[in-house]
Amino acid sequence: MSMSPSQARSRNGSTGPDGTPAQGNEAGDPSALTHGLKQRHLSMIALGGVIGAGLFVGSGAGIAAAGPSIVLAFAASGLLVMLVMRMLGEMSAAHPASGSFSVHAERALGPWAGFTAGWIFWMLLCVAVAVEAIGAADIMQTWFPDTASWMWVALFMAVFCATNLASVRNFGEYEFWFAALKVFAIVSFLVLGVLAIAGLLPGTDSPGSNNLTGQGGFFPNGTDGLIVGLLASIFAYGGLETVTIAAAESENPVRGVAKAVRTAMWRIAVFYVGSMLVIVSLIPWDDASVLEGPYAAVLDHLDIPAAGEIMKVVVLIALLSAMNANIYGASRMSYSLVTRGEGPAFLGRITGGVPRRTVVASSAFGFFAVLLSYWWPETVFSWLLNMVGAAVLVVWGFIAFSQLRTRRRLEREAPEKLVVRMWAFPVLTWVAIAGMAGVLLLMLRDGETRVQLFCTAGLTVALAVAGWVRQRRAGLTPTAGAAEVRADEEPRTPRERD
């Protein structure tokens, strides 16, 4: 017989209903989430979180479509991401919560919104874990061709499930070193690239603007190519939201979130836009090797020994880092949902300061998705990928609309909590919403992205209806939850509100 969420919280110790660790649980209380992440962990998670496998590999398709204008595509999508992170940072600094934007959506829009945003993000992370595990296994098979892919998948899943079961500090240490290696790799690449562009690297001549204006000019495929590049760049930024989830378990959640958000601008500018500019400046955009891996192509062009193997190692690290972070993010999001009465109550148990049941459940779903990729790669797994194809835009939409309402409430009731403020509110919030709507419209132009959009829309509607039905059964109107939660309170389950 399962417990109610409120009973689970009573048994599990003094955590907030959203899974945020109660103050004073930093050490000694094994039944509550702890503040086990240090500031150095959070800083490196924020820094390394923007450097994913999508940047190292996926950017090749964007360059092949947009040519040199991929720089503008990444800059435009980067501006949108910065606005989203600023909005999320404003709310997370005011109310740090392991449920992050799901908690904020429940506060601002009602329980149905928190339910929808939280579960679609959980599914997105679990599917991402599967994709990353498969990608990492493929790399290992190139080095060990006589091994089976499923063996590597099972090994990686077991390692990172165990890592997240141990303690949040364990997760933080893994991510710290993963992120450090990724940052070192991308900074080294940028330094070599800038020296080569300036003609200061031994054995190289400055390419000038030949690659930027030759081979069809800066817009070789016109606006259509730029649009494809823009869509590719948007989804390369996914995963930045995890830092606001991790902040709730850090030594100083408010300071951690504020610092991470305030440095987002230069990180995006340097790592994404900067590296795209280096790539298209040094090699022709239509070089066949770019599609396979733009970073490896540049290193080969610069005659760096074993460039291909070096990039394999870097991509493997990026994939493993993403697996680790996504299992963590999925487990904390599902735990937050469970403790708010929006998931199976039996999962809402804390052991040793870790929600181990949600860690296992999230890892198991990811491993099941891997099995689907083997059993039905062209049908069930393909549909699963399509269902989360535009999920990041759904999450961003909830963040934007939540921030519109939350900001007004904070200004009225708790202005001292506005440690981080959205720029030019509410103008830039509406600009971000318009940008998201524009991306959704652009997705309708292409057959592949159109299918993703429709599948994600179907999943979103199904979750929203389920959340609305749960809300109605609890006797609340669609906006009652928002009206009843003051700015200085945690959202409560429907039973507790009644």
Tab-separated table of C-alpha atoms in Angstrom:
chain	number	residue	atom	x	y	z
A	1	MET	CA	0.000	0.000	0.000
A	2	SER	CA	1.528	3.309	-1.078
A	3	MET	CA	1.748	6.351	1.121
A	4	SER	CA	0.325	9.713	0.273
A	5	PRO	CA	2.922	12.347	-0.680
A	6	SER	CA	2.408	14.164	2.619
A	7	GLN	CA	2.902	10.910	4.555
A	8	ALA	CA	6.019	10.184	2.536
A	9	ARG	CA	7.442	13.579	3.416
A	10	SER	CA	6.662	13.060	7.068
A	11	ARG	CA	8.499	9.735	7.054
A	12	ASN	CA	11.379	10.865	4.876
A	13	GLY	CA	12.418	13.874	6.881
A	14	SER	CA	12.333	17.622	6.531
A	15	THR	CA	12.432	18.313	2.832
A	16	GLY	CA	10.314	20.900	1.092
A	17	PRO	CA	7.437	19.534	-0.959
A	18	ASP	CA	9.364	20.190	-4.136
A	19	GLY	CA	12.348	18.193	-3.017
A	20	THR	CA	14.399	21.186	-1.937
A	21	PRO	CA	16.583	20.273	1.023
A	22	ALA	CA	15.449	21.854	4.233
A	23	GLN	CA	17.975	24.123	5.872
A	24	GLY	CA	20.101	22.336	8.416
A	25	ASN	CA	20.257	19.024	6.562
A	26	GLU	CA	23.706	19.555	5.105
A	27	ALA	CA	25.024	16.665	7.205
A	28	GLY	CA	23.676	14.002	9.429
A	29	ASP	CA	20.101	13.526	8.205
A	30	PRO	CA	20.041	10.584	5.766
A	31	SER	CA	16.321	11.067	5.088
A	32	ALA	CA	16.643	14.500	3.462
A	33	LEU	CA	18.338	15.836	0.367
A	34	THR	CA	21.665	17.337	1.357
A	35	HIS	CA	23.639	20.407	0.356
A	36	GLY	CA	26.515	18.228	-0.825
A	37	LEU	CA	27.588	20.214	-3.890
A	38	LYS	CA	30.350	22.727	-3.320
A	39	GLN	CA	30.592	26.008	-5.191
A	40	ARG	CA	33.447	24.625	-7.308
A	41	HIS	CA	31.180	21.744	-8.369
A	42	LEU	CA	28.370	24.078	-9.353
A	43	SER	CA	30.685	26.481	-11.161
A	44	MET	CA	32.199	23.701	-13.249
A	45	ILE	CA	28.805	22.108	-13.922
A	46	ALA	CA	27.622	25.482	-15.208
A	47	LEU	CA	30.769	25.923	-17.260
A	48	GLY	CA	30.872	22.424	-18.697
A	49	GLY	CA	27.117	22.199	-19.158
A	50	VAL	CA	27.281	24.274	-22.322
A	51	ILE	CA	29.873	21.959	-23.885
A	52	GLY	CA	28.042	18.853	-25.060
A	53	ALA	CA	28.372	16.199	-27.723
A	54	GLY	CA	25.860	18.178	-29.778
A	55	LEU	CA	28.455	20.936	-30.104
A	56	PHE	CA	31.342	18.650	-31.059
A	57	VAL	CA	29.437	16.458	-33.520
A	58	GLY	CA	25.946	17.776	-34.210
A	59	SER	CA	27.170	21.206	-35.274
A	60	GLY	CA	28.587	19.644	-38.447
A	61	ALA	CA	25.102	19.283	-39.971
A	62	GLY	CA	24.381	22.935	-39.221
A	63	ILE	CA	27.606	24.087	-40.868
A	64	ALA	CA	26.942	21.912	-43.932
A	65	ALA	CA	23.511	23.534	-44.310
A	66	ALA	CA	24.207	27.159	-43.403
A	67	GLY	CA	27.851	27.587	-44.378
A	68	PRO	CA	29.632	30.510	-42.702
A	69	SER	CA	26.257	31.956	-41.654
A	70	ILE	CA	26.170	29.250	-38.971
A	71	VAL	CA	27.917	31.887	-36.843
A	72	LEU	CA	24.807	34.069	-37.042
A	73	ALA	CA	22.575	31.054	-36.371
A	74	PHE	CA	24.440	30.176	-33.190
A	75	ALA	CA	24.541	33.820	-32.123
A	76	ALA	CA	20.768	34.232	-32.614
A	77	SER	CA	19.868	30.999	-30.825
A	78	GLY	CA	22.441	31.838	-28.146
A	79	LEU	CA	20.666	35.136	-27.450
A	80	LEU	CA	17.389	33.261	-27.015
A	81	VAL	CA	19.021	30.769	-24.649
A	82	MET	CA	20.556	33.594	-22.614
A	83	LEU	CA	17.132	35.173	-22.164
A	84	VAL	CA	15.646	31.841	-21.085
A	85	MET	CA	18.480	31.205	-18.612
A	86	ARG	CA	18.109	34.710	-17.216
A	87	MET	CA	14.398	34.154	-16.616
A	88	LEU	CA	15.045	30.769	-15.034
A	89	GLY	CA	17.859	32.216	-12.953
A	90	GLU	CA	15.597	34.963	-11.623
A	91	MET	CA	13.039	32.431	-10.375
A	92	SER	CA	15.591	29.885	-9.150
A	93	ALA	CA	17.551	32.466	-7.153
A	94	ALA	CA	14.310	33.582	-5.501
A	95	HIS	CA	13.159	30.008	-4.819
A	96	PRO	CA	15.905	27.355	-5.241
A	97	ALA	CA	14.215	24.002	-5.833
A	98	SER	CA	15.295	20.613	-7.109
A	99	GLY	CA	12.191	20.743	-9.326
A	100	SER	CA	13.430	24.003	-10.867
A	101	PHE	CA	11.099	25.262	-13.615
A	102	SER	CA	8.467	22.620	-12.803
A	103	VAL	CA	8.101	24.112	-9.328
A	104	HIS	CA	8.069	27.632	-10.761
A	105	ALA	CA	5.372	26.640	-13.275
A	106	GLU	CA	3.235	25.199	-10.490
A	107	ARG	CA	3.641	28.363	-8.437
A	108	ALA	CA	2.773	30.639	-11.331
A	109	LEU	CA	0.343	28.729	-13.539
A	110	GLY	CA	-1.059	25.918	-11.414
A	111	PRO	CA	-0.370	22.214	-10.708
A	112	TRP	CA	-1.219	21.150	-14.267
A	113	ALA	CA	1.681	23.253	-15.574
A	114	GLY	CA	4.189	21.870	-13.081
A	115	PHE	CA	3.039	18.341	-13.909
A	116	THR	CA	3.371	18.888	-17.669
A	117	ALA	CA	6.719	20.702	-17.629
A	118	GLY	CA	8.243	18.268	-15.137
A	119	TRP	CA	7.288	14.992	-16.776
A	120	ILE	CA	8.095	16.057	-20.326
A	121	PHE	CA	11.535	17.175	-19.128
A	122	TRP	CA	12.018	13.878	-17.284
A	123	MET	CA	11.215	11.950	-20.452
A	124	LEU	CA	13.545	14.193	-22.482
A	125	LEU	CA	16.450	13.516	-20.100
A	126	CYS	CA	15.835	9.754	-19.982
A	127	VAL	CA	15.721	9.472	-23.776
A	128	ALA	CA	18.859	11.628	-23.955
A	129	VAL	CA	20.597	9.190	-21.585
A	130	ALA	CA	19.763	6.364	-23.993
A	131	VAL	CA	21.035	8.261	-27.036
A	132	GLU	CA	24.249	9.223	-25.236
A	133	ALA	CA	24.841	5.657	-24.025
A	134	ILE	CA	24.462	4.349	-27.575
A	135	GLY	CA	26.823	7.032	-28.910
A	136	ALA	CA	29.447	6.263	-26.261
A	137	ALA	CA	29.177	2.532	-26.999
A	138	ASP	CA	29.711	3.192	-30.711
A	139	ILE	CA	32.951	5.037	-29.939
A	140	MET	CA	34.178	2.214	-27.709
A	141	GLN	CA	33.475	-0.287	-30.490
A	142	THR	CA	35.824	1.608	-32.827
A	143	TRP	CA	38.620	0.901	-30.330
A	144	PHE	CA	37.442	-2.579	-29.377
A	145	PRO	CA	35.742	-3.938	-32.518
A	146	ASP	CA	35.293	-7.449	-31.132
A	147	THR	CA	33.052	-6.262	-28.303
A	148	ALA	CA	29.259	-5.950	-28.373
A	149	SER	CA	27.624	-2.539	-28.151
A	150	TRP	CA	25.164	-3.647	-25.461
A	151	MET	CA	28.059	-4.519	-23.142
A	152	TRP	CA	29.330	-0.949	-23.168
A	153	VAL	CA	25.813	0.452	-22.758
A	154	ALA	CA	25.211	-1.785	-19.750
A	155	LEU	CA	28.577	-0.820	-18.249
A	156	PHE	CA	28.028	2.931	-18.625
A	157	MET	CA	24.467	2.755	-17.322
A	158	ALA	CA	25.594	0.741	-14.291
A	159	VAL	CA	28.519	3.062	-13.523
A	160	PHE	CA	26.500	6.274	-13.622
A	161	CYS	CA	23.494	4.796	-11.884
A	162	ALA	CA	25.858	3.724	-9.082
A	163	THR	CA	27.527	7.133	-9.078
A	164	ASN	CA	24.205	8.883	-8.575
A	165	LEU	CA	23.074	6.348	-5.961
A	166	ALA	CA	26.131	6.996	-3.794
A	167	SER	CA	25.811	10.708	-2.977
A	168	VAL	CA	25.298	14.053	-4.630
A	169	ARG	CA	28.922	14.895	-3.813
A	170	ASN	CA	29.954	11.855	-5.870
A	171	PHE	CA	27.940	13.162	-8.813
A	172	GLY	CA	29.523	16.579	-8.341
A	173	GLU	CA	33.067	15.189	-8.388
A	174	TYR	CA	32.466	13.240	-11.590
A	175	GLU	CA	30.942	16.278	-13.279
A	176	PHE	CA	33.693	18.552	-12.012
A	177	TRP	CA	36.418	16.515	-13.720
A	178	PHE	CA	34.372	15.777	-16.817
A	179	ALA	CA	33.659	19.486	-17.202
A	180	ALA	CA	37.288	20.410	-16.546
A	181	LEU	CA	38.426	18.117	-19.367
A	182	LYS	CA	35.788	19.503	-21.749
A	183	VAL	CA	36.710	23.092	-20.930
A	184	PHE	CA	40.394	22.315	-21.425
A	185	ALA	CA	39.633	20.719	-24.806
A	186	ILE	CA	37.497	23.566	-26.125
A	187	VAL	CA	39.850	26.292	-24.845
A	188	SER	CA	42.838	24.513	-26.430
A	189	PHE	CA	40.920	24.268	-29.697
A	190	LEU	CA	40.072	27.982	-29.614
A	191	VAL	CA	43.654	29.005	-28.833
A	192	LEU	CA	45.046	26.890	-31.691
A	193	GLY	CA	42.332	28.195	-34.008
A	194	VAL	CA	42.938	31.863	-33.234
A	195	LEU	CA	46.704	31.411	-33.695
A	196	ALA	CA	46.097	29.705	-37.049
A	197	ILE	CA	43.695	32.440	-38.221
A	198	ALA	CA	46.306	35.049	-37.315
A	199	GLY	CA	49.006	33.055	-39.132
A	200	LEU	CA	50.993	32.635	-35.914
A	201	LEU	CA	50.799	28.843	-35.733
A	202	PRO	CA	53.986	27.242	-37.126
A	203	GLY	CA	53.419	25.672	-40.535
A	204	THR	CA	50.170	27.516	-41.267
A	205	ASP	CA	49.223	30.590	-43.258
A	206	SER	CA	46.409	32.921	-42.350
A	207	PRO	CA	43.309	32.062	-44.453
A	208	GLY	CA	42.033	35.617	-44.267
A	209	SER	CA	38.396	35.837	-45.298
A	210	ASN	CA	38.661	33.267	-48.109
A	211	ASN	CA	36.587	30.610	-46.379
A	212	LEU	CA	34.048	33.123	-45.104
A	213	THR	CA	33.285	34.743	-48.457
A	214	GLY	CA	34.346	32.044	-50.939
A	215	GLN	CA	32.443	28.879	-51.863
A	216	GLY	CA	29.181	30.747	-52.394
A	217	GLY	CA	29.642	33.630	-49.982
A	218	PHE	CA	28.587	34.060	-46.367
A	219	PHE	CA	25.064	32.750	-47.136
A	220	PRO	CA	25.820	29.978	-49.664
A	221	ASN	CA	22.402	28.338	-49.280
A	222	GLY	CA	20.428	31.496	-48.639
A	223	THR	CA	17.863	31.869	-45.891
A	224	ASP	CA	16.814	28.213	-46.146
A	225	GLY	CA	20.297	27.096	-45.161
A	226	LEU	CA	20.383	29.652	-42.357
A	227	ILE	CA	17.056	28.332	-41.014
A	228	VAL	CA	18.330	24.735	-40.969
A	229	GLY	CA	21.448	25.922	-39.160
A	230	LEU	CA	19.336	27.873	-36.685
A	231	LEU	CA	17.240	24.828	-35.820
A	232	ALA	CA	20.369	22.687	-35.424
A	233	SER	CA	21.927	25.266	-33.119
A	234	ILE	CA	18.825	25.607	-30.928
A	235	PHE	CA	18.906	21.970	-29.886
A	236	ALA	CA	22.671	21.997	-29.330
A	237	TYR	CA	22.028	24.214	-26.289
A	238	GLY	CA	19.827	21.682	-24.480
A	239	GLY	CA	20.845	20.710	-20.959
A	240	LEU	CA	21.708	24.125	-19.562
A	241	GLU	CA	18.700	23.893	-17.231
A	242	THR	CA	20.363	21.195	-15.101
A	243	VAL	CA	22.500	23.735	-13.236
A	244	THR	CA	19.399	25.260	-11.618
A	245	ILE	CA	18.346	21.773	-10.471
A	246	ALA	CA	21.795	21.086	-9.027
A	247	ALA	CA	21.905	24.483	-7.298
A	248	ALA	CA	19.233	23.374	-4.825
A	249	GLU	CA	21.734	20.865	-3.382
A	250	SER	CA	24.681	23.245	-3.255
A	251	GLU	CA	26.189	24.987	-0.227
A	252	ASN	CA	24.667	28.328	-1.207
A	253	PRO	CA	21.839	27.835	-3.735
A	254	VAL	CA	21.051	31.510	-4.276
A	255	ARG	CA	24.651	32.567	-4.873
A	256	GLY	CA	25.276	29.501	-7.032
A	257	VAL	CA	22.362	30.174	-9.356
A	258	ALA	CA	23.138	33.873	-9.585
A	259	LYS	CA	26.776	33.244	-10.517
A	260	ALA	CA	25.938	30.566	-13.081
A	261	VAL	CA	23.349	32.709	-14.833
A	262	ARG	CA	25.448	35.855	-14.860
A	263	THR	CA	28.331	34.084	-16.587
A	264	ALA	CA	26.088	32.388	-19.162
A	265	MET	CA	26.547	35.165	-21.726
A	266	TRP	CA	30.316	34.951	-22.100
A	267	ARG	CA	30.288	31.140	-21.934
A	268	ILE	CA	27.846	30.903	-24.833
A	269	ALA	CA	29.657	33.592	-26.803
A	270	VAL	CA	33.102	32.038	-26.382
A	271	PHE	CA	32.372	28.316	-26.564
A	272	TYR	CA	29.632	28.194	-29.179
A	273	VAL	CA	29.820	31.293	-31.343
A	274	GLY	CA	33.602	31.542	-31.028
A	275	SER	CA	34.255	27.949	-32.035
A	276	MET	CA	31.862	28.180	-35.001
A	277	LEU	CA	33.729	31.261	-36.218
A	278	VAL	CA	37.072	29.462	-35.896
A	279	ILE	CA	35.806	26.428	-37.837
A	280	VAL	CA	34.310	28.269	-40.825
A	281	SER	CA	37.301	30.615	-40.963
A	282	LEU	CA	39.874	27.837	-41.167
A	283	ILE	CA	38.283	25.272	-43.490
A	284	PRO	CA	35.756	25.432	-46.351
A	285	TRP	CA	32.225	24.893	-45.054
A	286	ASP	CA	31.493	22.366	-47.819
A	287	ASP	CA	34.468	20.131	-46.981
A	288	ALA	CA	33.110	16.569	-46.613
A	289	SER	CA	34.994	16.063	-43.346
A	290	VAL	CA	33.021	18.869	-41.667
A	291	LEU	CA	29.838	16.838	-41.671
A	292	GLU	CA	31.588	13.930	-39.953
A	293	GLY	CA	33.105	16.106	-37.237
A	294	PRO	CA	33.993	19.796	-37.641
A	295	TYR	CA	36.435	19.948	-34.728
A	296	ALA	CA	38.371	16.907	-35.872
A	297	ALA	CA	38.386	18.353	-39.418
A	298	VAL	CA	40.012	21.567	-38.182
A	299	LEU	CA	42.626	19.694	-36.137
A	300	ASP	CA	43.442	17.539	-39.184
A	301	HIS	CA	43.751	20.712	-41.277
A	302	LEU	CA	46.231	22.074	-38.733
A	303	ASP	CA	48.215	18.787	-38.896
A	304	ILE	CA	47.656	18.019	-35.235
A	305	PRO	CA	48.829	14.405	-34.716
A	306	ALA	CA	46.060	11.864	-34.033
A	307	ALA	CA	43.408	14.564	-34.373
A	308	GLY	CA	40.629	12.074	-35.016
A	309	GLU	CA	41.473	9.974	-31.949
A	310	ILE	CA	41.781	13.078	-29.780
A	311	MET	CA	38.290	14.194	-30.742
A	312	LYS	CA	36.906	10.704	-30.140
A	313	VAL	CA	38.166	10.944	-26.567
A	314	VAL	CA	36.687	14.428	-26.153
A	315	VAL	CA	33.311	13.377	-27.575
A	316	LEU	CA	33.309	10.274	-25.360
A	317	ILE	CA	33.929	12.467	-22.306
A	318	ALA	CA	31.135	14.805	-23.404
A	319	LEU	CA	28.731	11.881	-23.812
A	320	LEU	CA	29.595	10.331	-20.448
A	321	SER	CA	29.314	13.718	-18.748
A	322	ALA	CA	25.877	14.229	-20.291
A	323	MET	CA	24.781	10.746	-19.173
A	324	ASN	CA	25.844	11.466	-15.612
A	325	ALA	CA	24.164	14.885	-15.547
A	326	ASN	CA	20.951	13.688	-17.183
A	327	ILE	CA	20.488	10.764	-14.784
A	328	TYR	CA	20.974	13.230	-11.943
A	329	GLY	CA	18.574	15.797	-13.428
A	330	ALA	CA	15.912	13.182	-14.229
A	331	SER	CA	16.064	11.688	-10.732
A	332	ARG	CA	15.728	15.081	-9.011
A	333	MET	CA	12.934	16.233	-11.295
A	334	SER	CA	10.931	13.038	-10.773
A	335	TYR	CA	11.561	13.181	-7.013
A	336	SER	CA	10.266	16.733	-6.921
A	337	LEU	CA	7.151	15.699	-8.854
A	338	VAL	CA	6.541	12.727	-6.563
A	339	THR	CA	6.835	14.776	-3.386
A	340	ARG	CA	4.301	17.240	-4.802
A	341	GLY	CA	1.801	14.445	-5.315
A	342	GLU	CA	2.318	14.315	-9.093
A	343	GLY	CA	3.892	10.865	-9.381
A	344	PRO	CA	3.993	7.382	-7.781
A	345	ALA	CA	4.268	7.917	-4.016
A	346	PHE	CA	6.496	4.848	-3.447
A	347	LEU	CA	9.330	6.620	-5.299
A	348	GLY	CA	9.398	9.498	-2.822
A	349	ARG	CA	11.856	8.024	-0.351
A	350	ILE	CA	15.251	9.475	0.539
A	351	THR	CA	18.060	7.166	1.657
A	352	GLY	CA	21.457	8.515	2.637
A	353	GLY	CA	20.488	11.944	1.365
A	354	VAL	CA	19.757	10.592	-2.149
A	355	PRO	CA	16.389	9.826	-3.817
A	356	ARG	CA	17.647	6.372	-4.801
A	357	ARG	CA	14.350	5.048	-6.060
A	358	THR	CA	13.998	7.843	-8.609
A	359	VAL	CA	17.647	7.369	-9.623
A	360	VAL	CA	16.967	3.681	-10.326
A	361	ALA	CA	13.648	4.429	-12.051
A	362	SER	CA	15.205	7.081	-14.305
A	363	SER	CA	18.175	4.847	-15.155
A	364	ALA	CA	15.837	1.931	-15.851
A	365	PHE	CA	13.721	4.000	-18.230
A	366	GLY	CA	16.878	5.111	-20.045
A	367	PHE	CA	18.091	1.509	-20.329
A	368	PHE	CA	14.657	0.425	-21.576
A	369	ALA	CA	14.880	3.118	-24.263
A	370	VAL	CA	18.244	1.634	-25.307
A	371	LEU	CA	16.583	-1.774	-25.665
A	372	LEU	CA	13.884	-0.197	-27.818
A	373	SER	CA	16.622	1.122	-30.109
A	374	TYR	CA	17.779	-2.465	-30.642
A	375	TRP	CA	14.342	-4.078	-30.900
A	376	TRP	CA	12.417	-1.479	-32.917
A	377	PRO	CA	14.874	1.209	-34.097
A	378	GLU	CA	12.719	2.441	-36.989
A	379	THR	CA	9.373	2.373	-35.196
A	380	VAL	CA	9.009	2.588	-31.410
A	381	PHE	CA	12.406	4.184	-30.693
A	382	SER	CA	11.981	6.588	-33.600
A	383	TRP	CA	8.611	7.687	-32.216
A	384	LEU	CA	10.144	8.080	-28.769
A	385	LEU	CA	12.819	10.371	-30.195
A	386	ASN	CA	10.202	12.367	-32.082
A	387	MET	CA	8.060	12.811	-28.974
A	388	VAL	CA	10.887	14.650	-27.206
A	389	GLY	CA	12.275	16.311	-30.352
A	390	ALA	CA	10.857	19.750	-29.494
A	391	ALA	CA	10.475	19.216	-25.738
A	392	VAL	CA	13.139	21.777	-24.904
A	393	LEU	CA	11.002	24.473	-26.540
A	394	VAL	CA	7.997	23.390	-24.447
A	395	VAL	CA	10.110	23.694	-21.292
A	396	TRP	CA	11.375	27.125	-22.349
A	397	GLY	CA	7.800	28.228	-22.987
A	398	PHE	CA	6.754	27.236	-19.468
A	399	ILE	CA	9.786	29.094	-18.077
A	400	ALA	CA	8.870	32.293	-19.926
A	401	PHE	CA	5.180	32.349	-18.987
A	402	SER	CA	5.986	31.388	-15.397
A	403	GLN	CA	8.474	34.229	-15.127
A	404	LEU	CA	5.941	36.768	-16.372
A	405	ARG	CA	3.611	35.976	-13.465
A	406	THR	CA	6.284	35.207	-10.840
A	407	ARG	CA	8.110	38.493	-11.375
A	408	ARG	CA	4.968	40.531	-10.732
A	409	ARG	CA	4.256	38.560	-7.560
A	410	LEU	CA	7.816	38.932	-6.278
A	411	GLU	CA	7.814	42.671	-6.931
A	412	ARG	CA	4.623	42.909	-4.894
A	413	GLU	CA	5.347	40.549	-2.037
A	414	ALA	CA	9.077	39.790	-1.755
A	415	PRO	CA	11.231	42.211	-3.790
A	416	GLU	CA	14.277	41.346	-1.669
A	417	LYS	CA	14.317	37.903	-3.343
A	418	LEU	CA	14.999	39.395	-6.770
A	419	VAL	CA	18.725	38.712	-6.557
A	420	VAL	CA	18.838	38.068	-10.307
A	421	ARG	CA	16.601	40.227	-12.515
A	422	MET	CA	15.454	39.626	-16.054
A	423	TRP	CA	16.766	42.360	-18.339
A	424	ALA	CA	14.248	44.965	-19.559
A	425	PHE	CA	11.285	43.113	-18.070
A	426	PRO	CA	8.709	42.425	-19.505
A	427	VAL	CA	9.866	43.453	-22.995
A	428	LEU	CA	12.648	40.877	-23.362
A	429	THR	CA	10.468	38.134	-21.880
A	430	TRP	CA	7.944	38.727	-24.674
A	431	VAL	CA	10.792	38.906	-27.194
A	432	ALA	CA	11.924	35.462	-26.027
A	433	ILE	CA	8.377	34.096	-26.320
A	434	ALA	CA	8.146	35.514	-29.839
A	435	GLY	CA	11.492	33.874	-30.653
A	436	MET	CA	10.253	30.487	-29.450
A	437	ALA	CA	7.070	30.866	-31.496
A	438	GLY	CA	9.212	31.722	-34.515
A	439	VAL	CA	11.308	28.578	-34.062
A	440	LEU	CA	8.155	26.461	-33.839
A	441	LEU	CA	6.905	27.978	-37.089
A	442	LEU	CA	10.244	27.278	-38.757
A	443	MET	CA	9.975	23.638	-37.684
A	444	LEU	CA	6.797	23.364	-39.774
A	445	ARG	CA	8.794	24.033	-42.941
A	446	ASP	CA	10.770	20.790	-42.884
A	447	GLY	CA	9.257	17.302	-42.982
A	448	GLU	CA	11.503	15.785	-40.317
A	449	THR	CA	11.173	18.622	-37.814
A	450	ARG	CA	7.435	18.857	-38.577
A	451	VAL	CA	6.970	15.252	-37.404
A	452	GLN	CA	8.943	16.030	-34.237
A	453	LEU	CA	6.812	19.107	-33.599
A	454	PHE	CA	3.524	17.224	-33.977
A	455	CYS	CA	4.699	14.301	-31.815
A	456	THR	CA	5.940	16.620	-29.064
A	457	ALA	CA	2.704	18.596	-29.269
A	458	GLY	CA	0.721	15.378	-28.826
A	459	LEU	CA	2.761	14.378	-25.765
A	460	THR	CA	2.456	17.869	-24.278
A	461	VAL	CA	-1.314	17.954	-24.743
A	462	ALA	CA	-1.664	14.469	-23.215
A	463	LEU	CA	0.366	15.477	-20.157
A	464	ALA	CA	-1.487	18.783	-19.810
A	465	VAL	CA	-4.863	17.018	-19.934
A	466	ALA	CA	-3.695	14.471	-17.352
A	467	GLY	CA	-2.438	17.278	-15.113
A	468	TRP	CA	-5.665	19.239	-15.535
A	469	VAL	CA	-7.783	16.165	-14.678
A	470	ARG	CA	-5.701	15.571	-11.521
A	471	GLN	CA	-6.149	19.205	-10.614
A	472	ARG	CA	-9.920	19.107	-11.151
A	473	ARG	CA	-10.256	15.945	-9.074
A	474	ALA	CA	-8.531	17.795	-6.242
A	475	GLY	CA	-11.216	20.477	-6.480
A	476	LEU	CA	-8.996	23.241	-7.837
A	477	THR	CA	-9.645	25.547	-10.788
A	478	PRO	CA	-6.871	25.751	-13.420
A	479	THR	CA	-5.411	28.865	-11.751
A	480	ALA	CA	-6.279	28.192	-8.133
A	481	GLY	CA	-2.906	26.719	-7.365
A	482	ALA	CA	-1.186	29.875	-8.559
A	483	ALA	CA	-3.529	32.101	-6.612
A	484	GLU	CA	-3.117	30.184	-3.367
A	485	VAL	CA	0.685	30.053	-3.305
A	486	ARG	CA	2.321	33.176	-1.981
A	487	ALA	CA	5.791	34.197	-3.141
A	488	ASP	CA	7.450	33.030	0.076
A	489	GLU	CA	5.808	29.571	0.196
A	490	GLU	CA	6.652	26.249	-1.386
A	491	PRO	CA	3.908	24.817	-3.609
A	492	ARG	CA	1.867	22.203	-1.830
A	493	THR	CA	0.101	19.091	-2.987
A	494	PRO	CA	-3.655	19.307	-3.699
A	495	ARG	CA	-4.401	17.370	-0.514
A	496	GLU	CA	-2.451	19.852	1.589
A	497	ARG	CA	-4.136	22.845	-0.056
A	498	ASP	CA	-7.525	21.366	0.760
